[in-house]
Amino acid sequence: MLSIDNLFASEFHARFKVFHELMTIKVREILLVSSLYDAFIMEEDGRLASRIMNEYKGLNLSQPPRFTRKSSANEALDLLKKKKFDMVITMPHLDEMDAFSLGLEIKKIKPGLPVILLAHSPRGIYPLPENKDCSGVDKIYIWSGNSNLLLALVKNMEDHLTVAHDTSKANVRVLILVEDSPVYYSSFLPLIYKEIVTQTQAVMEVGLNEEHRLLTMRARPKILLAENYEEALDLYQKFRDFVFGVISDTRIPKDGKIVADAGARLLSLIRQDLPDLPLLLLSAEPENMAKATEIPAVFLDKNSPNLLAEIHNFFLTKLGFGDFVFRTQTGAEIDRATNLLQLQGKVAQISDESLLYHAKRNHFSNWMIARSEIALGSKFRDVKSDDFSNTEDLRQYIVSSIRRLRKLRQKGIIAKYDPDHFDPYVRDFVKIGEGSLGGKGRGLAFMSALLEDNQDIYEKYPEFNILIPKTLVIGTDCFELFVFQNRLQGFANDGFSDQEVAEGFLKAKLPEWLNKQLETFLSQVLYPLSVRSSSLLEDAQFHPYAGLYQTYMIPNNHPDLSKRLHHLVRAIKLVYASTYFEGPKAFAKNTINKTQEEAMAVVIEQIAGTEYGDYFYPDISGVAQSHNFYPVSYMKPEDGIVHLALGFGKTVVEGEKTLRFSPKYPAILPQFSTVDDILSNAQRFFYALKIKNNFKELDFDNYSNLEKREVDEAADEFPVKSLAGTYIPDEHRIRDTGYMPGPKILTFASVLKYKLIPLPELLCDFLELGRKSMGTPVEIEFAANLSPTKGEKSNFFFLQMRPMVADENRYGVPITREDYENAFCISSQALGSGKNNQIADIVYVKPDDFKLQKTVKMVDEINRINADLLKVKRPYLLIGPGRWGSADRWLGIPVQWRNISGVSAIIEIRNEQLQADPSQGSHFFQNITSLGIPYITVTEGSEDSLDWKWLDSLSSITETTFLRHVRLEKPMVLKIDGRKSQCVIIAT
């Protein structure tokens, strides 16, 4: 006769078998059509399968879907003819055809096959092209860097296909989400699935205890997405007996039209039918809280800075989920565990009575299997408590098995930092924490993997050691823990200055375990370090957040280890703090992202450079881009552009003077056409890290610990001698050598003219490799150290790669002769594409009052006008001389993004006083183009024109010392033909 425990176990096995019979229609085979880079991000660290099994614990309780990736649309179509797939996911960046055309071709081959378009931004998709058949794509999701969206959209399709069977078979519960905006449902679905997984699974597992109030929940709830009132009501009526919650937007379509309160009406109807059902009403309009109160339903403001936390709280408090609960034999709760780590710790401490209670009922086995840990779950199930001579042996068996599993789960391509086994001379890429690597970290890891697959590049360039700096990444989970433990979430809201945020973060404490790991790491590495931001959103396509966060350099050579640790911890805290600085917040408002969703990883890298006297710096640093926005001569945009500088790359990314050339045509140097041009445009200052006689407290505010040096000051140092020429005043001539007396002029002639190293050729190959692997133009940051010994290799360091936004000029906007005749502004050098008729305000620098030495003062005036226009939500056109956003005040007005965050278009005036070339390599320029903000250059004395008299004739709204703010009666019309880089602006 079976004992009660065995009867319970038998009952469990029967129920567990039912769970395996659920979801009979599964998405097993997915064809992913994407670039190499997009695929790499979605499979971050190569763990896509384990993410499905471990992140979405128990979603399917069977094998995860298998992905077949193709980077070629034509190859994908050929494969569809030969192999069965359950779904196709395509991304916009494909070489042969766009996603909508691919969808149509797929439907010709497999008419019923679902095709999902996963886009990086709605700006690249909406409004849908009127002249293109878009019916080949079944649903569009917007992906802002959250890899969980991929899993959510797959599971959501499975839920819709299996809900009828699974609700009748096993009483599976249903949660209905009503939302018509792709941006919002793309954000909500991953969040809801994550909550369902982390909370419902715990309830499911504890639900094996008959005394628990959610006993009948035998599988995870289905999440059903409805995009209008009728669809939502139909789902509710079909699955009424299984619905355990409804979440709805207030403003949704009803009867084919957007109805302001349709969502509230829907919830009111459901409330009348089921008075106790948890309901959540979402709205971007706070006044709709009154409607929620009438229903009644929980109300959440979509614009709330704490929206994610509030939704999390709704799941915890209203939907009745709980953790794994340890109980006594009588069922009394004594403790809880929410994850493997906690389970391991709790099992080691709980009483013998509780341990036997759960072991005999297979609770540990069930908990593992529900989280797709099938092997260990089966192992626990096969072993009985009676097999052990005493309870302590059973306890050690469970604890050691869980510990082994955790170790296995931590294995990956990127090694976990282990202080006991870390060898800084062998391990090039290690990681602390379990969270994401962030944007920079992903780029480095991706390039490392790409180089492994392209060994021929090493053979092609024997002159170089091609390297990725030795790197330690602190994962995003460490940032989240730091913010949570120190209660710093409030700084995500507006109203705090950068200084206030920095002070708050510096007062906070890093987790003690992280401090100890960093101390051990520093005891093992003695080279200078850069501490760089690597946020989730950084270096993403369309919205790269380039340069908005902080980077700090530290010498890491103080004789006192505690001092070195203090410097590193301070740098990490300041990088963390920059997540909530004004610049990123202002930038986020122009995107679909929320500051509260951001999380920061930290990349700690060996600095690429060499010691010269008291200083440490790279001989060469630069930014290479595979798309040139301003080609000259017979260059083509796709030939690319490079910005080169001596010392650290801060010179380049902040828009200071650099040498600009095309890697395909390194001999064409427009800014070095004459000796006078060279003297005027050559780099005069560079950045270096002082490493000797510098044991005082580091200056984290001044150039991030770097010092700005004059080139002449370093005339006797090897890089200057190797890369500079010497000016001969008597001859008004520059000799191509630095090894003679006289003023040194950085010409880089030894590299570009005499080919000391094949740098242009290597950059060409890197840009092409990056473009092919990412499916879009790329930007690469690099550094190089020349070998002072003939015959020895020089070092080339790959520092960063990110996608560029340079492929949106496919659709031209025609500009007519009449447009040119009526325009108050005409430009032949304009970035962007399309038509804008939403701008009626113009803010411009008064030409007669402009003074180059007062550019910093102008920033303050622009900032005030920008703030006033933001308050009333009025976009504006900004006009001014020189290079916008340059850190060099003598090249233009040194605004930062937060100073002009409400701008909708920018005009840069080039005249005799300021003729600086547009700084394509700067972070400011990258962010402007990524937001799709037109950047228009007007060169006075050319065919370009701007009607200053007309501007001056307009009445002022505001006038300051240097600026005028005017407003048109009707919005102007701005047209840019991206194919020809031509622009006109017309007053209507």
PDB file of C-alpha atoms in Angstrom, residues 33-39 69-73 90-100 102 117-121 123-125 143 540-543 771-777 803-808 810:
ATOM      1  CA  VAL A  33      16.905  37.112 -40.649  1.00  0.00           C
ATOM      2  CA  SER A  34      19.319  39.721 -39.320  1.00  0.00           C
ATOM      3  CA  SER A  35      22.814  41.078 -39.475  1.00  0.00           C
ATOM      4  CA  LEU A  36      25.542  39.348 -37.475  1.00  0.00           C
ATOM      5  CA  TYR A  37      25.575  42.151 -34.937  1.00  0.00           C
ATOM      6  CA  ASP A  38      21.824  42.115 -34.304  1.00  0.00           C
ATOM      7  CA  ALA A  39      21.965  38.363 -33.762  1.00  0.00           C
ATOM      8  CA  ARG A  69      20.003  32.720 -38.525  1.00  0.00           C
ATOM      9  CA  LYS A  70      20.584  34.061 -41.978  1.00  0.00           C
ATOM     10  CA  SER A  71      22.148  37.428 -42.730  1.00  0.00           C
ATOM     11  CA  SER A  72      21.061  37.283 -46.369  1.00  0.00           C
ATOM     12  CA  ALA A  73      17.399  37.711 -47.358  1.00  0.00           C
ATOM     13  CA  THR A  90      13.280  39.830 -39.492  1.00  0.00           C
ATOM     14  CA  MET A  91      15.090  43.065 -38.696  1.00  0.00           C
ATOM     15  CA  PRO A  92      15.247  46.158 -40.919  1.00  0.00           C
ATOM     16  CA  HIS A  93      18.955  46.131 -41.781  1.00  0.00           C
ATOM     17  CA  LEU A  94      19.320  43.681 -44.642  1.00  0.00           C
ATOM     18  CA  ASP A  95      21.395  44.112 -47.770  1.00  0.00           C
ATOM     19  CA  GLU A  96      19.208  42.690 -50.564  1.00  0.00           C
ATOM     20  CA  MET A  97      15.735  44.021 -49.683  1.00  0.00           C
ATOM     21  CA  ASP A  98      13.762  45.751 -46.943  1.00  0.00           C
ATOM     22  CA  ALA A  99      11.730  43.837 -44.358  1.00  0.00           C
ATOM     23  CA  PHE A 100       8.326  44.491 -45.957  1.00  0.00           C
ATOM     24  CA  LEU A 102      10.967  40.139 -47.589  1.00  0.00           C
ATOM     25  CA  LEU A 117       9.360  42.747 -37.873  1.00  0.00           C
ATOM     26  CA  LEU A 118      11.626  43.640 -34.973  1.00  0.00           C
ATOM     27  CA  ALA A 119      12.596  47.300 -35.437  1.00  0.00           C
ATOM     28  CA  HIS A 120      15.040  49.369 -33.414  1.00  0.00           C
ATOM     29  CA  SER A 121      12.870  52.477 -33.535  1.00  0.00           C
ATOM     30  CA  ARG A 123      11.057  56.358 -36.536  1.00  0.00           C
ATOM     31  CA  GLY A 124      12.510  53.974 -39.062  1.00  0.00           C
ATOM     32  CA  ILE A 125       9.132  52.259 -39.643  1.00  0.00           C
ATOM     33  CA  TRP A 143      13.173  46.744 -29.652  1.00  0.00           C
ATOM     34  CA  ALA A 540      22.386  50.988 -29.575  1.00  0.00           C
ATOM     35  CA  GLN A 541      21.177  51.516 -33.122  1.00  0.00           C
ATOM     36  CA  PHE A 542      19.277  54.774 -33.740  1.00  0.00           C
ATOM     37  CA  HIS A 543      19.792  56.020 -30.147  1.00  0.00           C
ATOM     38  CA  ARG A 771      29.528  47.039 -41.703  1.00  0.00           C
ATOM     39  CA  LYS A 772      28.955  43.504 -42.943  1.00  0.00           C
ATOM     40  CA  SER A 773      28.617  42.026 -39.472  1.00  0.00           C
ATOM     41  CA  MET A 774      26.301  44.742 -38.131  1.00  0.00           C
ATOM     42  CA  GLY A 775      24.320  45.221 -41.323  1.00  0.00           C
ATOM     43  CA  THR A 776      24.701  48.988 -41.068  1.00  0.00           C
ATOM     44  CA  PRO A 777      27.462  51.610 -41.225  1.00  0.00           C
ATOM     45  CA  PRO A 803      26.307  51.290 -35.328  1.00  0.00           C
ATOM     46  CA  MET A 804      25.834  54.588 -37.119  1.00  0.00           C
ATOM     47  CA  VAL A 805      22.556  56.088 -38.242  1.00  0.00           C
ATOM     48  CA  ALA A 806      23.482  56.742 -41.848  1.00  0.00           C
ATOM     49  CA  ASP A 807      21.081  54.677 -43.954  1.00  0.00           C
ATOM     50  CA  GLU A 808      17.866  56.639 -43.593  1.00  0.00           C
ATOM     51  CA  ARG A 810      16.730  55.989 -48.955  1.00  0.00           C
TER      52      ARG A 810
END
